[in-house]
Amino acid sequence: MQFNKMNGSTISCDVLSSFMAEKRPITIDEACALRLLLFGNTMNSFGVAWTEQSFHFRCVPPYGFIQKRAGPCGVLAAVQAFVIYELLFGVSCIDAKLGISKLKSREKKEALARALTYILWQAGDDERAVVAIKHNDIVFDASTATNILEFDGIIEYNISTIIYLKIKQEMDDPGSHLIGGDGYCSQEVINLILIGKAVPNLFDGDLELNSGGSETTLLRGIPKQSKIGLLSLYEYQETCTVGDNYKNPIYPIWILLAESHFTVLFAVSKDIFKKRKSKDTFVLYHYDGLAKQHAETIYAINPAANTSPPPKDKTLPIAIRCIYTRWPYASVETNEKEVNEDQTEASGV
């Protein structure tokens, strides 16, 4: 099997194996630097929400990851988005007419392998990839920190994406860290997975702030059109700006950011980008790994149904409010109530 890169070239398993063969134990200095980057100190560790989490698929819908507890949803949703990309638009994509809900086990596993590989190579500037795996030797003694051998797959993968440590130069505040005290990951982690850069903002390009003196502050944003997009509830609330590089991605897949929870919104065809008139309609699918979905949540969109944006309504489902930030004149119909009769709003989970 080969793994595609964004520029169209491929990487074979033989090449990956040659890199994997160059393995060595992590040093104490590297472990301390990673802990500082992750938690802001060398004593904290991942909580149970992370140590019990892996990349496991649901039966329904079969493309969706199971999220066991609140916390690692950012990493899960970002990887989930790339899995959906591989299934619908990748080099070995399925026939969307047959339905993304009818997947074979092999198709899911290959899509996951391609997604994980692409993200790691992107984080390494398309030049190299480092994979963090369990090792028999313990770097941190059990008396000073949790045994790294207890960590499950998602932790190893999260460490693999940040292990270059170059990302401190990409962050606005090099002293900040990637995992909060509540166990949720920062926006830098999401951006690192989506675009390979650990920038903290969602607007296009960089902003240079000058307070009037000789010193300026550089705020880093999204440098170019992203393969996968992102929409934010904060923009609906008018407390942040999401730029066109995320709003209009190359493929119709978006991460939805709702306070501290991340989910995925997607379409099965790029044709939705051409639909802008009042007579046009298209369908979006929403997946939340933490919710107990019994079927797909579907949104029917008419992108130009209204002559002006509808009034802000905080009682609307979070996904619909995020959709309005991308299609402000749309009408939105959904089967969400039927799918999740007992599901409550995801904010704060």
CSV table of C-alpha atoms in Angstrom, one decimal:
chain,number,residue,atom,x,y,z
A,1,MET,CA,0.0,0.0,0.0
A,2,GLN,CA,1.2,3.6,-0.8
A,3,PHE,CA,0.4,6.7,1.1
A,4,ASN,CA,-0.5,9.9,-0.8
A,5,LYS,CA,0.9,13.4,0.0
A,6,MET,CA,-0.8,16.6,-0.8
A,7,ASN,CA,1.5,17.5,-3.7
A,8,GLY,CA,0.6,14.3,-5.5
A,9,SER,CA,3.7,12.3,-4.8
A,10,THR,CA,3.6,9.0,-2.8
A,11,ILE,CA,5.5,7.3,-0.1
A,12,SER,CA,5.8,3.5,-0.1
A,13,CYS,CA,5.8,1.2,2.8
A,14,ASP,CA,9.4,0.4,2.1
A,15,VAL,CA,10.4,4.0,2.6
A,16,LEU,CA,8.4,4.2,5.8
A,17,SER,CA,10.0,1.0,7.0
A,18,SER,CA,13.5,2.4,6.4
A,19,PHE,CA,12.6,5.4,8.6
A,20,MET,CA,11.0,3.3,11.3
A,21,ALA,CA,14.2,1.2,11.4
A,22,GLU,CA,16.1,4.2,12.7
A,23,LYS,CA,14.6,4.0,16.1
A,24,ARG,CA,16.0,5.0,19.5
A,25,PRO,CA,14.7,5.5,23.0
A,26,ILE,CA,13.7,9.0,23.9
A,27,THR,CA,16.2,10.9,26.2
A,28,ILE,CA,15.4,12.4,29.5
A,29,ASP,CA,16.0,15.9,28.1
A,30,GLU,CA,13.6,15.2,25.2
A,31,ALA,CA,11.0,13.8,27.6
A,32,CYS,CA,11.2,16.8,29.8
A,33,ALA,CA,10.9,19.2,26.8
A,34,LEU,CA,7.9,17.3,25.6
A,35,ARG,CA,6.2,17.5,29.0
A,36,LEU,CA,6.9,21.2,29.2
A,37,LEU,CA,5.4,21.7,25.7
A,38,LEU,CA,2.4,19.5,26.5
A,39,PHE,CA,1.5,20.5,30.1
A,40,GLY,CA,3.7,23.5,31.0
A,41,ASN,CA,5.6,21.4,33.6
A,42,THR,CA,7.4,18.0,33.9
A,43,MET,CA,5.1,16.5,36.5
A,44,ASN,CA,1.7,16.5,34.8
A,45,SER,CA,0.6,13.7,32.6
A,46,PHE,CA,-2.4,12.6,30.4
A,47,GLY,CA,-5.6,11.8,32.3
A,48,VAL,CA,-7.7,8.7,31.9
A,49,ALA,CA,-9.7,10.2,29.0
A,50,TRP,CA,-6.5,10.0,27.0
A,51,THR,CA,-5.0,6.8,28.4
A,52,GLU,CA,-8.1,4.8,27.6
A,53,GLN,CA,-8.6,6.3,24.1
A,54,SER,CA,-7.6,4.8,20.7
A,55,PHE,CA,-8.7,5.0,17.1
A,56,HIS,CA,-11.6,2.6,17.2
A,57,PHE,CA,-14.5,2.7,14.7
A,58,ARG,CA,-18.2,2.5,15.5
A,59,CYS,CA,-20.5,0.0,13.8
A,60,VAL,CA,-22.9,2.8,13.0
A,61,PRO,CA,-21.9,5.0,11.3
A,62,PRO,CA,-18.9,2.8,10.3
A,63,TYR,CA,-16.5,5.6,9.5
A,64,GLY,CA,-16.8,7.3,12.9
A,65,PHE,CA,-14.4,7.0,15.8
A,66,ILE,CA,-15.7,6.1,19.3
A,67,GLN,CA,-14.8,8.7,21.8
A,68,LYS,CA,-15.0,7.3,25.4
A,69,ARG,CA,-14.6,10.4,27.5
A,70,ALA,CA,-14.4,14.2,27.1
A,71,GLY,CA,-10.9,15.5,26.5
A,72,PRO,CA,-9.2,14.1,23.3
A,73,CYS,CA,-12.0,15.2,21.0
A,74,GLY,CA,-9.8,17.7,19.2
A,75,VAL,CA,-7.3,15.1,18.0
A,76,LEU,CA,-10.0,12.6,17.3
A,77,ALA,CA,-12.1,15.0,15.2
A,78,ALA,CA,-9.1,16.3,13.2
A,79,VAL,CA,-7.9,12.7,12.4
A,80,GLN,CA,-11.5,11.8,11.7
A,81,ALA,CA,-11.7,14.6,9.1
A,82,PHE,CA,-8.7,13.1,7.3
A,83,VAL,CA,-10.2,9.6,7.4
A,84,ILE,CA,-13.3,11.0,5.8
A,85,TYR,CA,-11.2,12.7,3.2
A,86,GLU,CA,-9.4,9.5,2.3
A,87,LEU,CA,-12.7,7.6,2.1
A,88,LEU,CA,-14.4,10.2,-0.2
A,89,PHE,CA,-11.6,12.0,-2.1
A,90,GLY,CA,-8.3,10.0,-1.6
A,91,VAL,CA,-6.4,7.9,-4.0
A,92,SER,CA,-8.4,4.8,-3.1
A,93,CYS,CA,-11.7,6.5,-2.4
A,94,ILE,CA,-15.0,4.6,-2.3
A,95,ASP,CA,-17.9,5.2,-4.6
A,96,ALA,CA,-19.9,7.8,-2.7
A,97,LYS,CA,-23.1,6.7,-4.6
A,98,LEU,CA,-22.9,3.4,-2.7
A,99,GLY,CA,-22.9,5.3,0.6
A,100,ILE,CA,-20.2,6.1,3.1
A,101,SER,CA,-22.3,4.2,5.7
A,102,LYS,CA,-21.5,0.9,3.9
A,103,LEU,CA,-17.8,0.3,4.5
A,104,LYS,CA,-15.7,-2.8,4.6
A,105,SER,CA,-13.3,-3.2,7.5
A,106,ARG,CA,-10.3,-3.1,5.1
A,107,GLU,CA,-11.5,0.2,3.6
A,108,LYS,CA,-11.7,1.8,7.0
A,109,LYS,CA,-8.3,0.6,8.1
A,110,GLU,CA,-6.6,1.7,5.0
A,111,ALA,CA,-8.2,5.1,5.2
A,112,LEU,CA,-7.0,5.5,8.8
A,113,ALA,CA,-3.4,4.4,7.8
A,114,ARG,CA,-3.3,7.0,5.0
A,115,ALA,CA,-4.8,9.7,7.2
A,116,LEU,CA,-2.3,9.1,10.0
A,117,THR,CA,0.6,9.0,7.6
A,118,TYR,CA,-0.3,12.2,5.8
A,119,ILE,CA,-0.6,14.1,9.1
A,120,LEU,CA,2.8,12.9,10.3
A,121,TRP,CA,4.5,13.8,7.1
A,122,GLN,CA,2.8,17.2,7.0
A,123,ALA,CA,4.0,17.9,10.5
A,124,GLY,CA,7.5,17.0,9.4
A,125,ASP,CA,7.3,19.5,6.5
A,126,ASP,CA,6.9,16.6,4.0
A,127,GLU,CA,10.5,15.6,4.7
A,128,ARG,CA,10.4,13.1,7.5
A,129,ALA,CA,8.1,11.5,10.0
A,130,VAL,CA,8.8,10.4,13.6
A,131,VAL,CA,6.5,7.8,15.2
A,132,ALA,CA,6.4,7.6,19.0
A,133,ILE,CA,5.9,4.0,20.1
A,134,LYS,CA,5.9,2.1,23.5
A,135,HIS,CA,9.3,1.1,24.7
A,136,ASN,CA,10.5,-1.4,27.3
A,137,ASP,CA,12.7,1.2,29.0
A,138,ILE,CA,11.0,3.8,31.3
A,139,VAL,CA,12.3,7.3,31.0
A,140,PHE,CA,10.3,8.8,33.9
A,141,ASP,CA,10.3,6.8,37.1
A,142,ALA,CA,6.9,5.8,38.4
A,143,SER,CA,7.6,7.9,41.5
A,144,THR,CA,7.8,11.1,39.6
A,145,ALA,CA,5.3,10.7,36.8
A,146,THR,CA,2.8,8.3,35.3
A,147,ASN,CA,4.4,5.4,33.5
A,148,ILE,CA,4.4,6.1,29.8
A,149,LEU,CA,3.7,2.4,29.1
A,150,GLU,CA,0.1,3.0,30.2
A,151,PHE,CA,-0.5,5.4,27.3
A,152,ASP,CA,-2.8,4.2,24.5
A,153,GLY,CA,-2.7,4.9,20.8
A,154,ILE,CA,-4.0,8.4,20.7
A,155,ILE,CA,-1.3,9.6,23.1
A,156,GLU,CA,1.5,8.1,21.1
A,157,TYR,CA,0.1,9.7,17.9
A,158,ASN,CA,-0.2,13.1,19.6
A,159,ILE,CA,3.4,12.9,20.7
A,160,SER,CA,4.4,11.9,17.2
A,161,THR,CA,3.0,15.1,15.7
A,162,ILE,CA,4.7,17.4,18.1
A,163,ILE,CA,8.0,15.6,18.7
A,164,TYR,CA,10.0,17.9,16.5
A,165,LEU,CA,9.6,20.7,19.0
A,166,LYS,CA,10.0,23.2,16.2
A,167,ILE,CA,6.4,24.1,16.9
A,168,LYS,CA,7.4,26.4,19.8
A,169,GLN,CA,8.6,28.8,17.1
A,170,GLU,CA,5.2,28.7,15.4
A,171,MET,CA,3.2,29.6,18.5
A,172,ASP,CA,2.5,33.2,19.4
A,173,ASP,CA,3.5,32.5,23.0
A,174,PRO,CA,6.4,30.0,23.2
A,175,GLY,CA,5.7,29.7,26.9
A,176,SER,CA,2.2,28.3,26.4
A,177,HIS,CA,1.4,24.6,26.4
A,178,LEU,CA,-0.8,22.3,24.3
A,179,ILE,CA,-2.9,20.4,26.9
A,180,GLY,CA,-4.9,22.4,29.4
A,181,GLY,CA,-5.5,21.4,33.0
A,182,ASP,CA,-8.9,20.1,32.1
A,183,GLY,CA,-7.4,17.7,29.6
A,184,TYR,CA,-8.5,19.5,26.4
A,185,CYS,CA,-6.1,20.2,23.6
A,186,SER,CA,-5.3,23.8,22.4
A,187,GLN,CA,-6.1,25.3,19.1
A,188,GLU,CA,-2.4,24.9,18.2
A,189,VAL,CA,-2.8,21.1,18.3
A,190,ILE,CA,-5.8,21.2,15.9
A,191,ASN,CA,-4.0,23.5,13.5
A,192,LEU,CA,-0.9,21.4,13.7
A,193,ILE,CA,-2.9,18.3,12.6
A,194,LEU,CA,-4.9,20.2,9.9
A,195,ILE,CA,-2.2,22.3,8.3
A,196,GLY,CA,1.1,21.1,9.8
A,197,LYS,CA,1.7,24.4,11.7
A,198,ALA,CA,1.0,24.9,15.4
A,199,VAL,CA,-0.3,28.5,15.0
A,200,PRO,CA,-2.9,29.5,17.6
A,201,ASN,CA,-5.3,31.6,15.4
A,202,LEU,CA,-8.0,31.0,12.8
A,203,PHE,CA,-7.8,34.1,10.6
A,204,ASP,CA,-5.9,34.2,7.3
A,205,GLY,CA,-2.2,35.0,7.2
A,206,ASP,CA,-0.3,36.9,10.0
A,207,LEU,CA,-1.2,40.1,11.8
A,208,GLU,CA,1.4,42.5,13.1
A,209,LEU,CA,0.4,44.5,16.1
A,210,ASN,CA,2.2,47.8,17.0
A,211,SER,CA,1.3,49.4,20.3
A,212,GLY,CA,3.0,52.6,19.3
A,213,GLY,CA,6.6,51.8,20.4
A,214,SER,CA,9.4,50.2,18.5
A,215,GLU,CA,8.3,46.6,19.4
A,216,THR,CA,5.7,44.7,17.4
A,217,THR,CA,3.8,41.5,18.1
A,218,LEU,CA,3.3,39.0,15.4
A,219,LEU,CA,0.0,36.9,15.5
A,220,ARG,CA,0.2,33.9,13.3
A,221,GLY,CA,-2.8,32.6,11.4
A,222,ILE,CA,-3.6,30.1,8.6
A,223,PRO,CA,-1.1,30.7,5.8
A,224,LYS,CA,-3.0,29.2,2.8
A,225,GLN,CA,-6.2,27.4,1.8
A,226,SER,CA,-6.5,24.3,3.9
A,227,LYS,CA,-7.2,20.8,2.7
A,228,ILE,CA,-9.7,20.4,5.6
A,229,GLY,CA,-11.7,23.4,6.9
A,230,LEU,CA,-12.9,24.7,10.3
A,231,LEU,CA,-16.0,26.5,11.5
A,232,SER,CA,-16.4,28.0,14.9
A,233,LEU,CA,-19.3,28.7,17.2
A,234,TYR,CA,-17.2,31.6,18.5
A,235,GLU,CA,-17.6,33.4,15.2
A,236,TYR,CA,-21.4,33.0,15.3
A,237,GLN,CA,-21.1,34.7,18.7
A,238,GLU,CA,-18.9,37.4,17.1
A,239,THR,CA,-15.9,36.7,19.4
A,240,CYS,CA,-13.5,35.5,16.8
A,241,THR,CA,-12.9,35.5,13.0
A,242,VAL,CA,-12.4,32.4,10.9
A,243,GLY,CA,-10.6,33.3,7.6
A,244,ASP,CA,-11.4,32.0,4.1
A,245,ASN,CA,-8.5,29.6,4.2
A,246,TYR,CA,-10.5,27.5,6.7
A,247,LYS,CA,-14.0,28.5,5.6
A,248,ASN,CA,-13.4,27.5,2.0
A,249,PRO,CA,-11.2,24.4,2.2
A,250,ILE,CA,-10.1,22.4,-0.8
A,251,TYR,CA,-12.5,19.6,0.2
A,252,PRO,CA,-16.0,19.9,1.8
A,253,ILE,CA,-14.9,18.8,5.2
A,254,TRP,CA,-14.9,21.0,8.3
A,255,ILE,CA,-14.0,20.6,12.0
A,256,LEU,CA,-16.7,22.3,14.1
A,257,LEU,CA,-15.4,24.1,17.2
A,258,ALA,CA,-18.0,24.5,19.9
A,259,GLU,CA,-16.2,25.9,23.0
A,260,SER,CA,-14.1,22.9,24.1
A,261,HIS,CA,-15.7,20.3,21.9
A,262,PHE,CA,-14.8,19.4,18.3
A,263,THR,CA,-16.9,17.5,15.8
A,264,VAL,CA,-16.9,16.9,12.0
A,265,LEU,CA,-19.2,18.3,9.2
A,266,PHE,CA,-18.8,17.0,5.7
A,267,ALA,CA,-20.3,16.6,2.2
A,268,VAL,CA,-19.8,13.6,-0.1
A,269,SER,CA,-19.1,15.7,-3.2
A,270,LYS,CA,-17.1,18.9,-4.0
A,271,ASP,CA,-20.1,20.0,-6.1
A,272,ILE,CA,-21.5,21.8,-3.1
A,273,PHE,CA,-19.0,24.6,-3.7
A,274,LYS,CA,-20.8,25.4,-7.0
A,275,LYS,CA,-24.2,25.6,-5.4
A,276,ARG,CA,-24.9,29.3,-4.6
A,277,LYS,CA,-28.4,30.0,-5.9
A,278,SER,CA,-31.8,29.8,-4.1
A,279,LYS,CA,-32.9,26.9,-6.3
A,280,ASP,CA,-29.8,24.9,-5.2
A,281,THR,CA,-29.7,22.4,-2.3
A,282,PHE,CA,-27.2,20.1,-0.9
A,283,VAL,CA,-26.7,17.8,2.1
A,284,LEU,CA,-24.1,17.9,4.9
A,285,TYR,CA,-23.4,15.1,7.4
A,286,HIS,CA,-22.4,15.8,11.0
A,287,TYR,CA,-20.6,13.3,13.2
A,288,ASP,CA,-19.9,13.7,16.9
A,289,GLY,CA,-17.8,10.9,18.4
A,290,LEU,CA,-18.8,11.6,21.9
A,291,ALA,CA,-22.5,11.6,21.3
A,292,LYS,CA,-24.4,8.3,21.1
A,293,GLN,CA,-25.5,8.7,17.6
A,294,HIS,CA,-27.7,5.8,16.3
A,295,ALA,CA,-27.7,7.2,12.7
A,296,GLU,CA,-26.1,10.0,10.7
A,297,THR,CA,-27.2,13.5,11.5
A,298,ILE,CA,-28.1,15.1,8.2
A,299,TYR,CA,-28.5,18.8,7.3
A,300,ALA,CA,-30.3,19.9,4.1
A,301,ILE,CA,-28.9,23.2,3.0
A,302,ASN,CA,-30.4,25.8,0.6
A,303,PRO,CA,-27.4,28.3,0.5
A,304,ALA,CA,-29.4,31.3,-0.8
A,305,ALA,CA,-32.8,30.8,0.7
A,306,ASN,CA,-32.8,34.2,2.5
A,307,THR,CA,-32.1,37.7,1.3
A,308,SER,CA,-30.5,38.6,4.7
A,309,PRO,CA,-28.9,36.5,7.5
A,310,PRO,CA,-31.5,35.1,10.0
A,311,PRO,CA,-31.4,36.7,13.4
A,312,LYS,CA,-28.9,35.1,15.9
A,313,ASP,CA,-30.6,32.4,17.9
A,314,LYS,CA,-28.6,30.7,20.7
A,315,THR,CA,-31.2,28.0,21.0
A,316,LEU,CA,-30.3,26.5,17.6
A,317,PRO,CA,-28.2,23.3,17.6
A,318,ILE,CA,-24.5,24.1,17.6
A,319,ALA,CA,-23.9,22.6,14.2
A,320,ILE,CA,-26.5,24.8,12.6
A,321,ARG,CA,-25.0,27.9,14.2
A,322,CYS,CA,-21.6,26.9,12.8
A,323,ILE,CA,-23.2,26.3,9.3
A,324,TYR,CA,-24.5,29.9,9.3
A,325,THR,CA,-21.0,31.2,9.6
A,326,ARG,CA,-20.2,29.6,6.3
A,327,TRP,CA,-23.6,30.0,4.6
A,328,PRO,CA,-25.2,33.1,6.3
A,329,TYR,CA,-28.2,33.3,3.9
A,330,ALA,CA,-29.0,29.6,4.1
A,331,SER,CA,-32.1,27.7,5.2
A,332,VAL,CA,-31.2,24.6,7.2
A,333,GLU,CA,-33.4,21.5,7.8
A,334,THR,CA,-32.2,18.6,9.9
A,335,ASN,CA,-33.1,15.1,11.2
A,336,GLU,CA,-31.1,15.8,14.4
A,337,LYS,CA,-34.1,15.5,16.7
A,338,GLU,CA,-35.0,12.1,15.3
A,339,VAL,CA,-31.4,10.8,15.4
A,340,ASN,CA,-30.6,11.9,19.0
A,341,GLU,CA,-33.8,12.3,21.0
A,342,ASP,CA,-31.7,12.3,24.2
A,343,GLN,CA,-28.7,14.3,23.0
A,344,THR,CA,-28.0,17.6,24.8
A,345,GLU,CA,-26.0,20.5,23.5
A,346,ALA,CA,-22.3,19.6,23.3
A,347,SER,CA,-20.9,22.9,24.7
A,348,GLY,CA,-18.5,22.3,27.6
A,349,VAL,CA,-18.2,18.5,27.2
